[in-house]
Tab-separated table of C-alpha atoms in Angstrom:
chain	number	residue	atom	x	y	z
A	1	MET	CA	-16.259	-15.570	-20.042
A	2	LEU	CA	-12.775	-16.879	-20.623
A	3	ALA	CA	-11.630	-19.242	-17.863
A	4	THR	CA	-8.148	-16.792	-17.860
A	5	GLY	CA	-10.626	-13.444	-16.713
A	6	ARG	CA	-12.983	-15.703	-14.432
A	7	ARG	CA	-9.740	-15.846	-12.650
A	8	LEU	CA	-8.311	-12.420	-12.359
A	9	TRP	CA	-11.782	-11.279	-12.394
A	10	ALA	CA	-11.654	-13.500	-8.308
A	11	ARG	CA	-8.966	-12.048	-7.466
A	12	ALA	CA	-10.001	-8.124	-8.469
A	13	ARG	CA	-12.657	-8.556	-6.477
A	14	ARG	CA	-10.809	-9.796	-3.254
A	15	ALA	CA	-9.101	-6.821	-4.056
A	16	ARG	CA	-11.358	-4.449	-4.096
A	17	ARG	CA	-12.934	-5.390	-0.709
A	18	TRP	CA	-9.155	-4.906	0.476
A	19	GLU	CA	-9.416	-1.617	-0.786
A	20	GLU	CA	-13.325	-0.928	1.119
A	21	VAL	CA	-11.172	-2.116	4.557
A	22	SER	CA	-7.884	-0.082	3.930
A	23	SER	CA	-9.928	2.470	3.383
A	24	SER	CA	-11.167	3.247	6.794
A	25	ILE	CA	-7.427	3.915	8.419
A	26	ASP	CA	-6.286	6.540	5.564
A	27	GLY	CA	-7.247	8.794	8.234
A	28	PHE	CA	-3.737	7.718	10.050
A	29	TYR	CA	-1.790	9.574	7.658
A	30	ALA	CA	-3.350	12.620	6.589
A	31	VAL	CA	-0.845	14.474	7.990
A	32	LYS	CA	2.120	12.537	6.715
A	33	LYS	CA	0.216	12.952	3.441
A	34	HIS	CA	0.056	16.518	3.431
A	35	LYS	CA	3.608	16.935	3.775
A	36	THR	CA	4.438	14.474	1.615
A	37	SER	CA	2.080	16.840	-1.240
A	38	LYS	CA	4.110	19.678	-0.424
A	39	ALA	CA	7.562	17.963	-1.604
A	40	TRP	CA	5.835	16.442	-4.595
A	41	MET	CA	4.490	19.725	-6.231
A	42	HIS	CA	7.745	21.729	-5.640
A	43	GLU	CA	9.322	18.228	-7.835
A	44	HIS	CA	6.891	18.378	-10.019
A	45	VAL	CA	6.624	22.037	-11.205
A	46	THR	CA	10.212	22.239	-11.427
A	47	ASP	CA	10.374	18.840	-13.499
A	48	HIS	CA	11.981	18.864	-16.652
A	49	TYR	CA	8.927	16.511	-18.546
A	50	VAL	CA	6.303	19.096	-17.493
A	51	ARG	CA	7.447	22.104	-18.716
A	52	ARG	CA	8.454	20.064	-21.920
A	53	ALA	CA	4.714	18.619	-22.141
A	54	LYS	CA	3.423	22.132	-21.202
A	55	ALA	CA	5.951	24.460	-23.716
A	56	GLU	CA	4.492	21.275	-27.131
A	57	GLY	CA	1.450	21.080	-25.889
A	58	TRP	CA	1.384	17.337	-24.096
A	59	ARG	CA	-1.651	17.154	-21.264
A	60	SER	CA	0.589	14.971	-18.980
A	61	ARG	CA	4.411	14.556	-19.007
A	62	ALA	CA	2.838	10.785	-19.315
A	63	ALA	CA	2.527	11.432	-22.763
A	64	PHE	CA	7.154	10.932	-23.054
A	65	LYS	CA	6.648	7.920	-21.441
A	66	LEU	CA	4.174	6.419	-24.092
A	67	MET	CA	5.840	7.801	-26.882
A	68	GLU	CA	8.863	5.750	-25.869
A	69	ILE	CA	7.719	2.400	-25.593
A	70	ALA	CA	5.458	2.649	-28.621
A	71	GLU	CA	8.374	3.948	-30.626
A	72	LYS	CA	10.897	0.821	-29.067
A	73	ASP	CA	8.360	-1.263	-29.494
A	74	GLY	CA	6.300	-0.141	-32.481
A	75	LEU	CA	2.819	-0.241	-30.660
A	76	LEU	CA	1.510	2.682	-32.159
A	77	ARG	CA	0.685	2.163	-36.243
A	78	PRO	CA	-1.901	4.111	-38.913
A	79	GLY	CA	-5.273	3.389	-38.778
A	80	MET	CA	-5.125	0.987	-35.659
A	81	VAL	CA	-7.941	1.199	-33.202
A	82	VAL	CA	-7.274	1.332	-29.832
A	83	VAL	CA	-8.907	1.963	-25.605
A	84	ASP	CA	-7.066	4.257	-23.594
A	85	LEU	CA	-8.294	3.266	-20.335
A	86	GLY	CA	-7.669	5.569	-16.947
A	87	ALA	CA	-6.983	8.375	-19.570
A	88	ALA	CA	-7.513	11.816	-17.867
A	89	PRO	CA	-6.461	13.860	-18.481
A	90	GLY	CA	-5.497	13.106	-22.292
A	91	GLY	CA	-1.745	13.032	-22.800
A	92	TRP	CA	-2.239	9.182	-23.944
A	93	SER	CA	-5.051	10.410	-26.076
A	94	GLN	CA	-3.117	13.233	-27.249
A	95	VAL	CA	-0.643	10.465	-28.183
A	96	ALA	CA	-2.176	7.445	-29.205
A	97	ALA	CA	-4.427	9.735	-31.874
A	98	GLU	CA	-1.413	11.307	-33.559
A	99	ARG	CA	-0.164	8.119	-34.128
A	100	VAL	CA	-3.299	5.850	-35.489
A	101	GLY	CA	-4.359	9.204	-37.845
A	102	SER	CA	-7.837	9.548	-39.570
A	103	GLY	CA	-8.309	5.766	-40.589
A	104	GLY	CA	-7.502	4.929	-36.826
A	105	ARG	CA	-9.579	4.581	-33.668
A	106	VAL	CA	-8.462	5.720	-29.998
A	107	LEU	CA	-11.572	5.197	-27.533
A	108	ALA	CA	-10.764	6.570	-24.098
A	109	LEU	CA	-12.650	5.358	-20.443
A	110	ASP	CA	-12.362	7.472	-17.415
A	111	LEU	CA	-13.966	8.123	-13.625
A	112	LEU	CA	-12.767	12.083	-14.304
A	113	GLU	CA	-13.394	14.227	-16.783
A	114	MET	CA	-11.959	14.638	-19.668
A	115	PRO	CA	-11.691	17.831	-22.181
A	116	PRO	CA	-12.540	16.492	-25.600
A	117	VAL	CA	-9.040	15.841	-27.830
A	118	ALA	CA	-8.973	15.326	-30.961
A	119	GLY	CA	-9.429	12.501	-32.963
A	120	VAL	CA	-10.052	10.570	-29.808
A	121	GLU	CA	-14.021	9.200	-28.087
A	122	PHE	CA	-14.517	9.515	-24.740
A	123	ILE	CA	-16.795	7.898	-21.503
A	124	GLN	CA	-16.805	8.424	-18.189
A	125	GLY	CA	-17.176	6.251	-15.801
A	126	ASP	CA	-15.765	3.790	-13.523
A	127	PHE	CA	-13.788	0.931	-15.278
A	128	ARG	CA	-14.808	-1.447	-12.066
A	129	GLU	CA	-18.134	-1.127	-12.838
A	130	ASP	CA	-20.155	-3.767	-14.529
A	131	ALA	CA	-22.078	-1.162	-16.357
A	132	VAL	CA	-19.704	0.758	-17.442
A	133	LEU	CA	-17.613	-2.186	-19.102
A	134	ARG	CA	-21.077	-3.320	-21.134
A	135	GLY	CA	-21.596	0.807	-22.396
A	136	LEU	CA	-17.576	0.579	-23.211
A	137	THR	CA	-17.770	-2.710	-25.424
A	138	LEU	CA	-21.002	-1.337	-27.059
A	139	ARG	CA	-19.605	1.425	-27.904
A	140	LEU	CA	-16.248	-0.195	-29.494
A	141	GLY	CA	-18.196	-3.029	-31.850
A	142	GLY	CA	-16.965	-3.243	-35.393
A	143	PRO	CA	-13.377	-5.077	-35.729
A	144	PRO	CA	-11.453	-6.121	-32.556
A	145	VAL	CA	-9.099	-3.991	-30.814
A	146	ASP	CA	-5.405	-3.543	-31.575
A	147	LEU	CA	-3.998	-2.172	-28.938
A	148	VAL	CA	-5.440	-1.429	-25.061
A	149	ILE	CA	-3.259	1.276	-23.046
A	150	SER	CA	-4.034	1.415	-19.126
A	151	ASP	CA	-2.397	4.374	-16.918
A	152	MET	CA	-4.547	3.620	-14.333
A	153	ALA	CA	-3.060	4.361	-10.976
A	154	PRO	CA	-5.177	4.291	-7.569
A	155	ASN	CA	-5.681	7.186	-5.453
A	156	ILE	CA	-2.617	6.883	-2.936
A	157	SER	CA	-3.308	6.664	0.719
A	158	GLY	CA	0.684	6.418	1.714
A	159	ILE	CA	0.668	3.259	3.463
A	160	ALA	CA	2.264	0.959	1.024
A	161	VAL	CA	-0.298	-2.685	0.719
A	162	SER	CA	-3.061	-0.851	0.654
A	163	ASP	CA	-1.846	1.352	-2.216
A	164	GLN	CA	0.169	-2.078	-4.021
A	165	ALA	CA	-3.290	-3.787	-3.991
A	166	ARG	CA	-5.547	-0.829	-5.125
A	167	ALA	CA	-3.197	-1.176	-7.985
A	168	MET	CA	-2.722	-4.381	-8.773
A	169	HIS	CA	-7.100	-4.634	-8.444
A	170	LEU	CA	-6.535	-1.823	-12.223
A	171	ALA	CA	-4.204	-3.774	-13.486
A	172	GLU	CA	-6.468	-7.213	-13.780
A	173	LEU	CA	-9.295	-5.585	-14.789
A	174	ALA	CA	-7.507	-3.955	-17.088
A	175	LEU	CA	-5.635	-7.462	-18.666
A	176	GLU	CA	-9.113	-8.603	-18.254
A	177	PHE	CA	-10.588	-6.413	-20.262
A	178	ALA	CA	-7.663	-7.165	-23.014
A	179	ALA	CA	-7.748	-10.223	-23.174
A	180	GLY	CA	-11.596	-10.507	-24.364
A	181	HIS	CA	-11.245	-7.260	-26.846
A	182	LEU	CA	-8.118	-7.825	-28.299
A	183	ARG	CA	-7.226	-8.992	-31.533
A	184	PRO	CA	-5.460	-12.239	-32.067
A	185	GLY	CA	-1.603	-10.804	-31.883
A	186	GLY	CA	-3.367	-7.548	-30.055
A	187	ASN	CA	-1.069	-5.895	-27.906
A	188	PHE	CA	-1.874	-4.998	-23.697
A	189	LEU	CA	0.414	-1.760	-22.278
A	190	VAL	CA	-0.128	-1.384	-18.383
A	191	LYS	CA	0.717	0.630	-15.628
A	192	THR	CA	1.832	-1.931	-12.460
A	193	PHE	CA	4.300	-0.946	-9.571
A	194	GLN	CA	6.903	-4.051	-8.521
A	195	GLY	CA	5.609	-5.349	-5.127
A	196	GLU	CA	3.286	-8.153	-3.620
A	197	GLY	CA	1.265	-9.824	-6.441
A	198	PHE	CA	3.998	-7.851	-9.035
A	199	ASP	CA	4.856	-11.637	-10.374
A	200	ALA	CA	2.168	-13.572	-10.124
A	201	PHE	CA	0.270	-10.666	-12.124
A	202	ARG	CA	3.344	-11.386	-15.003
A	203	ARG	CA	2.643	-14.608	-15.043
A	204	ALA	CA	-0.670	-14.169	-15.943
A	205	MET	CA	0.015	-11.558	-18.883
A	206	ALA	CA	2.305	-14.937	-20.004
A	207	ALA	CA	-1.025	-16.771	-20.293
A	208	VAL	CA	-2.410	-14.841	-22.805
A	209	PHE	CA	-0.032	-13.437	-24.764
A	210	GLY	CA	3.608	-14.276	-26.626
A	211	LYS	CA	5.642	-11.986	-24.894
A	212	VAL	CA	5.448	-9.875	-22.036
A	213	ALA	CA	7.871	-7.440	-21.726
A	214	VAL	CA	9.594	-4.543	-18.663
A	215	ARG	CA	9.418	-1.281	-19.651
A	216	LYS	CA	10.638	1.850	-17.772
A	217	PRO	CA	10.587	4.466	-19.646
A	218	LYS	CA	13.433	7.253	-19.236
A	219	SER	CA	10.555	9.785	-17.776
A	220	SER	CA	9.335	7.954	-15.081
A	221	ARG	CA	10.833	8.654	-11.814
A	222	ASP	CA	13.749	6.796	-10.428
A	223	ARG	CA	12.557	6.817	-7.435
A	224	SER	CA	9.178	4.971	-8.256
A	225	SER	CA	8.085	0.990	-7.874
A	226	GLU	CA	6.102	2.316	-11.219
A	227	VAL	CA	6.655	0.479	-14.482
A	228	TYR	CA	5.114	-1.234	-17.538
A	229	LEU	CA	4.145	-4.274	-18.812
A	230	LEU	CA	4.271	-5.122	-21.950
A	231	GLY	CA	2.091	-7.905	-23.686
A	232	LEU	CA	3.006	-9.141	-26.887
A	233	GLY	CA	0.760	-11.446	-29.320
A	234	ARG	CA	-2.251	-11.962	-27.390
A	235	ARG	CA	-2.914	-15.566	-27.502
A	236	PRO	CA	-5.163	-16.992	-30.843
A	237	GLN	CA	-6.841	-19.498	-28.810
A	238	LEU	CA	-8.275	-17.637	-26.482
A	239	GLN	CA	-10.694	-16.225	-29.208
A	240	GLU	CA	-14.228	-16.864	-27.148
A	241	GLY	CA	-16.156	-19.192	-29.748
């Protein structure tokens, strides 16, 4: 395994242990979470991008986030091989499949079931499990990947430190996958949240990619700490062998 991958995997394992410990106190926040969920639902159903996604046939408002970033940075082109991590309900996969066309390939993975998307190969499984990762790698076969996109996010507990650790755990696993599967020069887009571990993760990305940029799409809610990190140009010296 790549040295970078080993370091990231160790950090991810630590984050996962923290996830297991923190889950024992989530129940204290159940009432607060219920109230917050009601407010979120009201905002969601009245949201401009939610209504637009429904009108235009996109599975989620997140489709507009990928469209904006892809257009700004030229991420999606016909014939590309794309892996979409945390794909359900399928908004990003829809955008990717439309942009790469019939000559490209989109492979999507999620723990949740996802109804079929035209032009997308779907694997259901937990990205944190080694067996699922091996299955994804075997399914890929053929040419190396041009682009890895990850909109993965943990279930939010309302406990900031726990939620941040969970989010960084997923981002680190996505980076390890990208480092090991992207072709030299390939790109990586990942959801992150500003907070503990963000700067260290950005430095880890800089060791893998020639350029790392922060993107905050217009369709990302202003109050959210959500940002996307974009790694451009996977460094060729990372190639195994």
